[in-house]
């Protein structure tokens, strides 16, 4: 089985090609060589230093310092708040060059993925100056308080209350499946501030500092064994009204902005993590002596083709951005549906190809297989979080295809 070679990204013009070369040179000159020990570590899991192996932590911290000094963390964000005013295409090029150099991409988790986009799109100048620098520096670490026990993908059905008293708002209620809550300092909360308003109105988005006197975190252990999620309980947790993003009772519009970034999954570079997995699986199959196995070759070819389709989705989006064209309304849902269902099948096929070793994990094989088993278990949730596949299909049907929301009735029967 030959080494997997991925096609180069086509030229985007002289100016962007020069920018790519500049980023490539900067990474080569600044990436600490000690990061080589992270060769088998996923470079897109760097938002929490605790996830970095101890042996590489000093080098990772130095790398993070250099990225911050060069304003290459949240580089798309405005320079007046600590970013670099990168265009989406420039940010995609930077991520591609990071991946090519096996350089860890330092991200800020939900702060970068959800909170920052919401604040930049709907916040006041004072709110942007107050919240954005803390996200970039890593001082303010956010978790997302959106889902509830009785309102998962149906976010408009939230019951958590926000009661306004004077110049403060007090949050009472419960959230669940709260990502990255264990070491967060702040939480973005969707709450109901006008119970008499229609379902999608009367909601507000509030950025709340986590104070254990008012906010209780309970870890939820997952199938892979970790506890990346928590359930969160609020007992009149206070926040100033100046922490309400987009104004009172305008939360639905704000949360849709945030979710469009989460569901889009950084479409221009999302395929890069899947490339790494396909290459890693090919190497594992070679190591197990199954390089000539027709089924293994067929499944790798299928995965290669699917990842290439993701790359072309990203290139299409990059072209739209380059031409100044807005993306389709339902595009994030198309991409989320595609990658999540692909990844579930890929992980299942990976374990099937590894056969009995995936279950028994003999001692000489244990460390190599452990990550694949955890990845498989994690993938089971990917068609649920950030909006279930059913929700994504509804969005695609209604917003892209223009299908009616009402059931179609034929011959007196509902379908």
Coordinates of N, CA and C in Angstrom, one line a residue, residues 56-270:
X56 N 5.7 17.6 26.5 CA 5.8 18.6 25.5 C 5.2 19.9 26.0
X57 N 4.7 20.0 27.3 CA 4.0 21.2 27.7 C 4.9 22.4 27.7
X58 N 6.1 22.4 28.2 CA 6.9 23.7 28.1 C 7.1 24.2 26.6
X59 N 7.3 23.3 25.7 CA 7.4 23.7 24.3 C 6.1 24.3 23.8
X60 N 5.0 23.6 24.2 CA 3.6 24.1 23.8 C 3.3 25.5 24.3
X61 N 3.7 25.7 25.6 CA 3.5 27.0 26.2 C 4.3 28.1 25.5
X62 N 5.5 27.8 25.1 CA 6.4 28.7 24.4 C 5.8 29.0 23.0
X63 N 5.3 27.9 22.3 CA 4.6 28.0 21.0 C 3.4 28.9 21.1
X64 N 2.6 28.7 22.2 CA 1.4 29.6 22.4 C 1.8 31.0 22.6
X65 N 2.9 31.3 23.3 CA 3.4 32.6 23.6 C 3.7 33.3 22.2
X66 N 4.5 32.6 21.4 CA 4.9 33.1 20.1 C 3.7 33.4 19.2
X67 N 2.7 32.5 19.2 CA 1.5 32.7 18.4 C 0.8 34.0 18.9
X68 N 0.7 34.1 20.2 CA 0.0 35.3 20.7 C 0.7 36.6 20.3
X69 N 2.0 36.6 20.5 CA 2.8 37.8 20.1 C 2.7 38.1 18.6
X70 N 2.5 37.1 17.8 CA 2.4 37.4 16.4 C 0.9 37.6 16.0
X71 N 0.0 37.5 17.0 CA -1.4 37.7 16.7 C -2.0 36.7 15.8
X72 N -1.6 35.4 16.0 CA -2.0 34.3 15.1 C -3.0 33.4 15.9
X73 N -3.5 33.8 17.0 CA -4.6 33.1 17.7 C -5.8 34.0 17.4
X74 N -6.9 33.4 16.9 CA -8.1 34.1 16.5 C -7.7 35.2 15.5
X75 N -6.9 34.8 14.5 CA -6.3 35.8 13.6 C -7.3 36.5 12.8
X76 N -8.5 35.9 12.6 CA -9.6 36.6 11.8 C -10.2 37.8 12.5
X77 N -10.0 37.8 13.8 CA -10.7 38.9 14.6 C -10.0 40.2 14.4
X78 N -10.8 41.3 14.7 CA -10.2 42.6 14.4 C -8.9 42.9 15.2
X79 N -8.0 43.6 14.6 CA -6.7 43.9 15.2 C -6.9 44.8 16.4
X80 N -7.9 45.6 16.5 CA -8.1 46.5 17.6 C -8.4 45.7 18.9
X81 N -8.8 44.4 18.8 CA -9.1 43.6 20.0 C -8.0 42.5 20.2
X82 N -7.0 42.5 19.3 CA -5.9 41.5 19.5 C -5.8 40.5 18.4
X83 N -6.7 40.6 17.3 CA -6.6 39.7 16.2 C -5.6 40.3 15.1
X84 N -5.8 39.8 13.9 CA -4.9 40.3 12.8 C -5.7 40.7 11.6
X85 N -7.0 40.8 11.7 CA -7.8 41.2 10.5 C -7.7 40.2 9.3
X86 N -7.3 38.9 9.6 CA -7.2 38.0 8.5 C -8.6 37.8 7.8
X87 N -8.6 37.7 6.5 CA -9.8 37.3 5.8 C -10.0 35.8 6.1
X88 N -11.2 35.3 5.9 CA -11.4 33.8 6.0 C -10.5 33.0 5.2
X89 N -10.1 33.4 4.0 CA -9.2 32.7 3.2 C -7.8 32.7 3.8
X90 N -7.4 33.8 4.3 CA -6.1 33.9 5.0 C -6.0 32.9 6.2
X91 N -7.1 32.9 7.0 CA -7.2 32.0 8.1 C -7.1 30.6 7.7
X92 N -7.8 30.3 6.6 CA -7.7 28.9 6.1 C -6.3 28.5 5.6
X93 N -5.6 29.4 5.0 CA -4.3 29.2 4.5 C -3.4 28.9 5.8
X94 N -3.5 29.8 6.8 CA -2.7 29.6 8.0 C -2.9 28.2 8.6
X95 N -4.2 27.7 8.7 CA -4.5 26.4 9.2 C -3.9 25.3 8.4
X96 N -3.9 25.5 7.0 CA -3.4 24.5 6.2 C -1.8 24.4 6.4
X97 N -1.2 25.5 6.5 CA 0.2 25.5 6.7 C 0.6 24.9 8.1
X98 N -0.2 25.2 9.1 CA 0.0 24.6 10.4 C -0.1 23.1 10.3
X99 N -1.1 22.6 9.6 CA -1.2 21.1 9.5 C -0.1 20.5 8.7
X100 N 0.4 21.2 7.6 CA 1.5 20.6 6.8 C 2.8 20.6 7.7
X101 N 3.0 21.5 8.6 CA 4.2 21.6 9.4 C 4.0 20.8 10.7
X102 N 2.9 20.1 10.9 CA 2.6 19.4 12.2 C 2.8 20.3 13.4
X103 N 2.2 21.5 13.2 CA 2.3 22.5 14.3 C 1.0 22.6 15.0
X104 N 0.9 22.5 16.3 CA -0.4 22.5 17.0 C -1.1 23.8 16.8
X105 N -2.4 23.7 16.5 CA -3.3 24.9 16.3 C -3.9 25.2 17.6
X106 N -3.5 26.4 18.2 CA -4.0 26.8 19.5 C -5.3 27.5 19.3
X107 N -6.4 26.9 19.8 CA -7.7 27.5 19.7 C -8.2 27.8 21.1
X108 N -9.3 28.5 21.1 CA -9.9 28.9 22.4 C -11.3 28.3 22.6
X109 N -11.5 27.1 22.1 CA -12.7 26.4 22.4 C -14.0 27.1 22.1
X110 N -15.0 26.9 22.9 CA -16.3 27.6 22.7 C -16.1 29.2 22.7
X111 N -15.1 29.7 23.4 CA -14.9 31.1 23.3 C -14.6 31.6 21.9
X112 N -13.8 30.8 21.2 CA -13.5 31.2 19.8 C -14.6 30.8 18.8
X113 N -15.2 29.6 19.1 CA -16.2 29.0 18.2 C -17.6 29.6 18.3
X114 N -18.0 30.0 19.5 CA -19.3 30.5 19.7 C -19.4 31.9 20.2
X115 N -18.7 32.2 21.3 CA -18.8 33.5 22.0 C -18.3 34.6 21.1
X116 N -17.1 34.5 20.6 CA -16.5 35.6 19.9 C -17.3 36.0 18.7
X117 N -17.7 35.0 17.8 CA -18.6 35.4 16.7 C -19.8 36.1 17.1
X118 N -20.5 35.6 18.2 CA -21.7 36.3 18.6 C -21.5 37.7 19.1
X119 N -20.4 37.9 19.8 CA -20.1 39.3 20.3 C -19.7 40.2 19.2
X120 N -18.9 39.7 18.3 CA -18.4 40.5 17.2 C -19.6 40.9 16.3
X121 N -20.6 40.0 16.1 CA -21.7 40.3 15.2 C -22.8 41.1 15.9
X122 N -23.0 40.9 17.2 CA -24.1 41.6 17.9 C -23.8 42.4 19.1
X123 N -22.5 42.4 19.5 CA -22.2 43.2 20.7 C -22.0 44.6 20.4
X124 N -22.0 45.4 21.5 CA -21.7 46.8 21.4 C -20.2 47.0 21.4
X125 N -19.7 48.2 21.0 CA -18.2 48.4 21.0 C -17.6 48.2 22.4
X126 N -18.4 48.5 23.4 CA -17.9 48.3 24.8 C -17.8 46.8 25.1
X127 N -18.8 46.1 24.6 CA -18.7 44.6 24.9 C -17.6 43.9 24.1
X128 N -17.4 44.4 22.9 CA -16.2 43.8 22.1 C -14.9 44.1 22.8
X129 N -14.7 45.3 23.3 CA -13.5 45.6 24.0 C -13.4 44.9 25.3
X130 N -14.5 44.6 25.9 CA -14.5 43.9 27.2 C -14.3 42.4 27.1
X131 N -14.9 41.7 26.1 CA -14.9 40.3 26.1 C -13.9 39.7 25.1
X132 N -13.6 40.3 24.0 CA -12.8 39.7 23.0 C -11.3 39.5 23.4
X133 N -10.6 40.5 24.0 CA -9.2 40.3 24.3 C -9.0 39.1 25.3
X134 N -10.0 39.0 26.3 CA -9.9 37.9 27.3 C -10.0 36.5 26.6
X135 N -10.7 36.4 25.6 CA -10.8 35.1 24.9 C -9.5 34.8 24.2
X136 N -9.0 35.8 23.5 CA -7.7 35.6 22.7 C -6.6 35.2 23.6
X137 N -6.5 35.9 24.8 CA -5.4 35.7 25.7 C -5.5 34.3 26.4
X138 N -6.7 33.7 26.4 CA -6.9 32.5 27.2 C -7.3 32.7 28.6
X139 N -7.3 34.0 29.1 CA -7.7 34.3 30.4 C -9.1 33.9 30.7
X140 N -10.0 34.2 29.8 CA -11.4 33.9 29.9 C -11.7 32.6 29.1
X141 N -12.0 31.5 29.8 CA -12.3 30.2 29.2 C -13.8 29.9 29.3
X142 N -14.4 29.8 28.1 CA -15.9 29.7 28.1 C -16.3 28.2 27.9
X143 N -17.5 27.9 28.4 CA -18.2 26.7 28.1 C -19.6 27.2 27.6
X144 N -20.3 26.2 26.9 CA -21.5 26.6 26.3 C -22.7 26.1 27.1
X145 N -23.6 27.0 27.5 CA -24.8 26.6 28.3 C -26.0 26.8 27.4
X146 N -26.2 25.9 26.5 CA -27.3 26.0 25.5 C -28.4 24.9 25.8
X147 N -27.9 23.7 25.6 CA -28.9 22.5 25.8 C -29.4 22.4 27.2
X148 N -30.6 21.8 27.3 CA -31.3 21.5 28.5 C -31.8 20.1 28.5
X149 N -32.1 19.5 29.7 CA -32.7 18.2 29.7 C -33.9 18.0 28.8
X150 N -34.8 19.0 28.8 CA -36.0 18.8 28.0 C -36.0 19.7 26.7
X151 N -34.8 20.2 26.4 CA -34.7 21.0 25.2 C -33.3 20.8 24.6
X152 N -33.1 19.7 23.9 CA -31.8 19.4 23.3 C -31.6 20.2 22.1
X153 N -31.9 19.6 20.9 CA -31.7 20.4 19.7 C -32.8 21.5 19.5
X154 N -33.9 21.4 20.2 CA -34.9 22.4 20.2 C -34.6 23.5 21.2
X155 N -33.6 24.3 20.8 CA -33.1 25.3 21.8 C -34.1 26.3 22.2
X156 N -35.1 26.6 21.3 CA -36.1 27.6 21.6 C -37.0 27.2 22.8
X157 N -36.9 25.9 23.2 CA -37.7 25.4 24.3 C -37.1 25.5 25.6
X158 N -36.0 26.3 25.7 CA -35.3 26.4 27.0 C -36.2 26.9 28.1
X159 N -35.9 26.5 29.3 CA -36.7 26.9 30.5 C -35.9 27.7 31.5
X160 N -34.6 27.7 31.3 CA -33.7 28.5 32.2 C -34.2 29.9 32.2
X161 N -34.4 30.5 33.3 CA -34.9 31.9 33.4 C -33.8 32.9 33.6
X162 N -34.1 34.1 33.1 CA -33.2 35.3 33.3 C -34.1 36.4 33.8
X163 N -34.0 36.7 35.1 CA -34.9 37.7 35.7 C -34.1 39.0 35.9
X164 N -34.6 40.1 35.3 CA -33.9 41.4 35.4 C -34.4 42.1 36.6
X165 N -33.4 42.6 37.4 CA -33.6 43.4 38.6 C -32.6 44.5 38.6
X166 N -33.1 45.7 38.3 CA -32.2 46.9 38.2 C -31.3 46.7 37.1
X167 N -30.0 46.8 37.3 CA -29.0 46.7 36.3 C -28.3 45.4 36.2
X168 N -29.0 44.3 36.8 CA -28.5 43.0 36.8 C -29.5 42.0 36.3
X169 N -29.0 40.8 35.9 CA -29.9 39.8 35.5 C -29.5 38.5 36.3
X170 N -30.5 37.8 36.8 CA -30.2 36.6 37.6 C -30.7 35.4 36.9
X171 N -29.8 34.4 36.8 CA -30.0 33.2 36.0 C -30.4 32.0 36.9
X172 N -31.5 31.4 36.6 CA -31.9 30.2 37.4 C -32.4 29.1 36.5
X173 N -31.8 27.9 36.7 CA -32.2 26.8 35.8 C -31.1 25.8 35.7
X174 N -31.2 24.9 34.6 CA -30.3 23.8 34.5 C -29.9 23.7 33.0
X175 N -28.6 23.4 32.8 CA -28.1 23.1 31.4 C -27.5 21.7 31.5
X176 N -27.3 21.1 30.3 CA -26.8 19.7 30.3 C -25.9 19.6 29.0
X177 N -25.0 18.6 29.0 CA -24.1 18.4 27.9 C -23.3 19.7 27.6
X178 N -22.8 20.3 28.7 CA -22.1 21.6 28.7 C -20.7 21.3 28.3
X179 N -20.3 21.6 27.1 CA -18.9 21.3 26.7 C -17.9 22.1 27.4
X180 N -16.8 21.5 27.8 CA -15.6 22.1 28.4 C -15.9 22.9 29.6
X181 N -16.8 22.4 30.4 CA -17.2 23.2 31.6 C -16.2 23.0 32.8
X182 N -15.5 21.9 32.8 CA -14.7 21.5 34.0 C -13.7 22.6 34.4
X183 N -13.1 23.2 33.4 CA -12.0 24.2 33.7 C -12.4 25.6 33.1
X184 N -13.7 25.8 32.9 CA -14.1 27.1 32.3 C -14.2 28.2 33.4
X185 N -14.1 29.4 33.0 CA -14.2 30.6 34.0 C -15.5 31.3 33.7
X186 N -16.1 31.1 32.5 CA -17.3 31.8 32.1 C -18.2 30.8 31.3
X187 N -19.5 31.2 31.2 CA -20.4 30.3 30.4 C -21.3 31.2 29.6
X188 N -21.6 30.9 28.3 CA -22.6 31.6 27.5 C -23.9 30.9 27.7
X189 N -24.9 31.6 28.2 CA -26.2 31.1 28.6 C -27.3 31.6 27.7
X190 N -28.1 30.7 27.2 CA -29.4 31.1 26.6 C -30.5 30.9 27.6
X191 N -31.2 32.0 27.9 CA -32.2 31.9 28.9 C -33.5 32.6 28.4
X192 N -34.6 32.3 29.1 CA -35.9 33.0 28.7 C -36.1 34.2 29.7
X193 N -36.2 35.3 29.0 CA -36.3 36.6 29.8 C -37.7 37.2 29.7
X194 N -38.6 36.6 28.8 CA -40.0 37.1 28.7 C -40.8 35.8 28.5
X195 N -41.3 35.2 29.6 CA -42.1 34.0 29.5 C -43.4 34.2 28.7
X196 N -43.9 35.4 28.5 CA -45.2 35.6 27.8 C -45.0 35.7 26.3
X197 N -43.7 35.8 25.8 CA -43.4 35.9 24.4 C -43.5 34.6 23.7
X198 N -43.8 34.6 22.3 CA -43.7 33.3 21.6 C -42.4 32.6 21.7
X199 N -42.5 31.3 21.4 CA -41.4 30.4 21.6 C -40.0 30.9 21.2
X200 N -39.9 31.5 20.0 CA -38.6 31.9 19.6 C -38.2 33.3 19.9
X201 N -39.1 34.0 20.7 CA -38.8 35.3 21.2 C -38.7 35.3 22.7
X202 N -38.4 36.4 23.2 CA -38.3 36.4 24.7 C -37.1 35.7 25.2
X203 N -36.1 35.4 24.4 CA -34.9 34.7 24.8 C -33.7 35.7 24.8
X204 N -32.8 35.5 25.7 CA -31.6 36.4 25.7 C -30.3 35.5 25.9
X205 N -29.2 36.0 25.4 CA -27.9 35.4 25.5 C -27.1 36.2 26.5
X206 N -26.6 35.6 27.6 CA -25.9 36.2 28.6 C -24.5 35.6 28.8
X207 N -23.5 36.3 29.0 CA -22.2 35.8 29.4 C -22.0 35.9 30.9
X208 N -21.9 34.8 31.5 CA -22.0 34.7 33.0 C -20.6 34.2 33.5
X209 N -20.1 34.9 34.5 CA -18.9 34.5 35.2 C -19.2 33.3 36.1
X210 N -18.5 32.2 36.1 CA -18.8 31.1 36.9 C -18.3 31.3 38.4
X211 N -19.3 31.4 39.2 CA -19.1 31.6 40.7 C -19.7 30.4 41.4
X212 N -18.8 29.6 42.0 CA -19.4 28.4 42.7 C -20.4 28.6 43.7
X213 N -20.6 29.9 44.2 CA -21.7 30.1 45.1 C -23.0 30.1 44.4
X214 N -23.1 30.3 43.1 CA -24.3 30.3 42.4 C -24.4 29.3 41.3
X215 N -23.3 28.7 40.8 CA -23.2 27.8 39.7 C -22.6 26.5 40.1
X216 N -23.3 25.4 40.0 CA -22.8 24.1 40.4 C -22.5 23.3 39.1
X217 N -21.3 22.7 39.0 CA -21.0 21.8 37.9 C -20.9 20.4 38.3
X218 N -21.6 19.5 37.6 CA -21.5 18.1 37.9 C -21.0 17.3 36.6
X219 N -19.8 16.7 36.6 CA -19.3 16.1 35.4 C -20.2 14.9 35.0
X220 N -20.3 14.7 33.7 CA -21.0 13.6 33.1 C -20.0 12.7 32.5
X221 N -19.8 11.5 33.0 CA -18.9 10.5 32.4 C -19.4 9.9 31.1
X222 N -18.5 9.9 30.1 CA -18.9 9.4 28.8 C -18.4 8.0 28.5
X223 N -18.9 7.5 27.4 CA -18.5 6.1 27.0 C -16.9 5.9 26.9
X224 N -16.2 6.9 26.3 CA -14.7 6.7 26.3 C -14.0 6.8 27.6
X225 N -14.8 7.2 28.7 CA -14.2 7.2 30.0 C -13.9 8.6 30.6
X226 N -13.9 9.6 29.7 CA -13.7 11.0 30.1 C -14.9 11.7 30.6
X227 N -14.8 12.9 31.0 CA -15.9 13.7 31.5 C -15.8 15.1 30.9
X228 N -15.8 15.2 29.6 CA -15.7 16.5 28.9 C -17.0 17.4 29.1
X229 N -18.1 16.7 29.4 CA -19.4 17.4 29.6 C -19.7 17.5 31.0
X230 N -20.5 18.5 31.3 CA -21.1 18.7 32.7 C -22.6 19.0 32.6
X231 N -23.3 18.7 33.7 CA -24.6 19.4 33.8 C -24.4 20.5 34.8
X232 N -25.1 21.6 34.5 CA -24.8 22.9 35.2 C -26.1 23.4 35.9
X233 N -26.0 23.8 37.1 CA -27.2 24.3 37.8 C -27.0 25.7 38.3
X234 N -27.9 26.6 37.9 CA -27.8 28.0 38.3 C -28.9 28.3 39.4
X235 N -28.4 28.9 40.4 CA -29.3 29.4 41.5 C -29.1 30.9 41.7
X236 N -29.9 31.6 40.9 CA -29.9 33.1 40.8 C -28.4 33.6 40.6
X237 N -27.8 33.0 39.6 CA -26.4 33.4 39.3 C -26.5 34.8 38.7
X238 N -25.8 35.8 39.2 CA -25.9 37.2 38.8 C -24.9 37.5 37.6
X239 N -25.4 38.4 36.8 CA -24.5 39.0 35.8 C -25.1 40.4 35.5
X240 N -24.2 41.4 35.2 CA -24.6 42.7 34.8 C -25.4 42.7 33.5
X241 N -26.4 43.6 33.3 CA -27.1 43.7 32.1 C -26.2 43.9 30.9
X242 N -25.0 44.5 31.2 CA -24.1 44.8 30.1 C -23.5 43.5 29.6
X243 N -23.8 42.4 30.2 CA -23.3 41.1 29.7 C -24.3 40.4 28.8
X244 N -25.4 41.0 28.6 CA -26.5 40.5 27.7 C -26.0 40.9 26.2
X245 N -25.8 39.9 25.4 CA -25.3 40.2 24.0 C -26.5 40.3 23.1
X246 N -26.5 41.4 22.3 CA -27.6 41.6 21.3 C -28.8 42.3 21.9
X247 N -28.9 42.5 23.2 CA -30.0 43.2 23.8 C -31.0 42.1 24.4
X248 N -31.8 42.5 25.3 CA -32.8 41.6 25.9 C -33.8 41.1 24.9
X249 N -34.2 39.9 25.0 CA -35.2 39.2 24.2 C -34.8 39.1 22.7
X250 N -33.5 39.3 22.4 CA -33.1 39.1 21.1 C -32.1 37.9 20.9
X251 N -32.2 37.0 21.9 CA -31.2 35.9 21.9 C -31.3 34.9 20.8
X252 N -32.5 34.7 20.2 CA -32.6 33.7 19.2 C -31.7 34.1 18.0
X253 N -31.7 35.4 17.6 CA -30.9 35.8 16.5 C -29.4 35.7 16.8
X254 N -29.0 36.0 18.1 CA -27.7 35.8 18.5 C -27.2 34.4 18.5
X255 N -28.0 33.5 19.0 CA -27.6 32.1 19.1 C -27.5 31.5 17.7
X256 N -28.4 31.9 16.8 CA -28.3 31.4 15.4 C -26.9 31.8 14.8
X257 N -26.5 33.0 15.1 CA -25.1 33.4 14.6 C -24.1 32.5 15.1
X258 N -24.1 32.2 16.4 CA -23.1 31.4 17.1 C -23.2 29.9 16.5
X259 N -24.4 29.4 16.3 CA -24.5 28.0 15.8 C -24.1 27.9 14.4
X260 N -24.2 28.9 13.6 CA -23.8 28.8 12.2 C -22.3 28.6 12.1
X261 N -21.5 29.2 13.1 CA -20.1 28.9 13.1 C -19.8 27.5 13.6
X262 N -20.5 27.1 14.7 CA -20.3 25.7 15.2 C -20.6 24.7 14.2
X263 N -21.8 24.8 13.5 CA -22.2 23.8 12.6 C -21.4 23.8 11.3
X264 N -20.9 25.0 11.0 CA -20.0 25.1 9.8 C -18.7 24.4 10.0
X265 N -18.3 24.3 11.2 CA -17.1 23.6 11.6 C -15.8 24.1 10.8
X266 N -15.7 25.4 10.7 CA -14.5 26.0 9.9 C -14.3 25.2 8.6
X267 N -15.3 25.3 7.8 CA -15.5 24.4 6.6 C -14.2 24.4 5.7
X268 N -13.6 25.6 5.6 CA -12.4 25.7 4.7 C -11.2 24.8 5.2
X269 N -11.2 24.4 6.4 CA -10.1 23.6 6.9 C -10.5 22.4 7.7
X270 N -11.8 22.1 7.7 CA -12.2 21.0 8.6 C -11.7 19.7 8.1

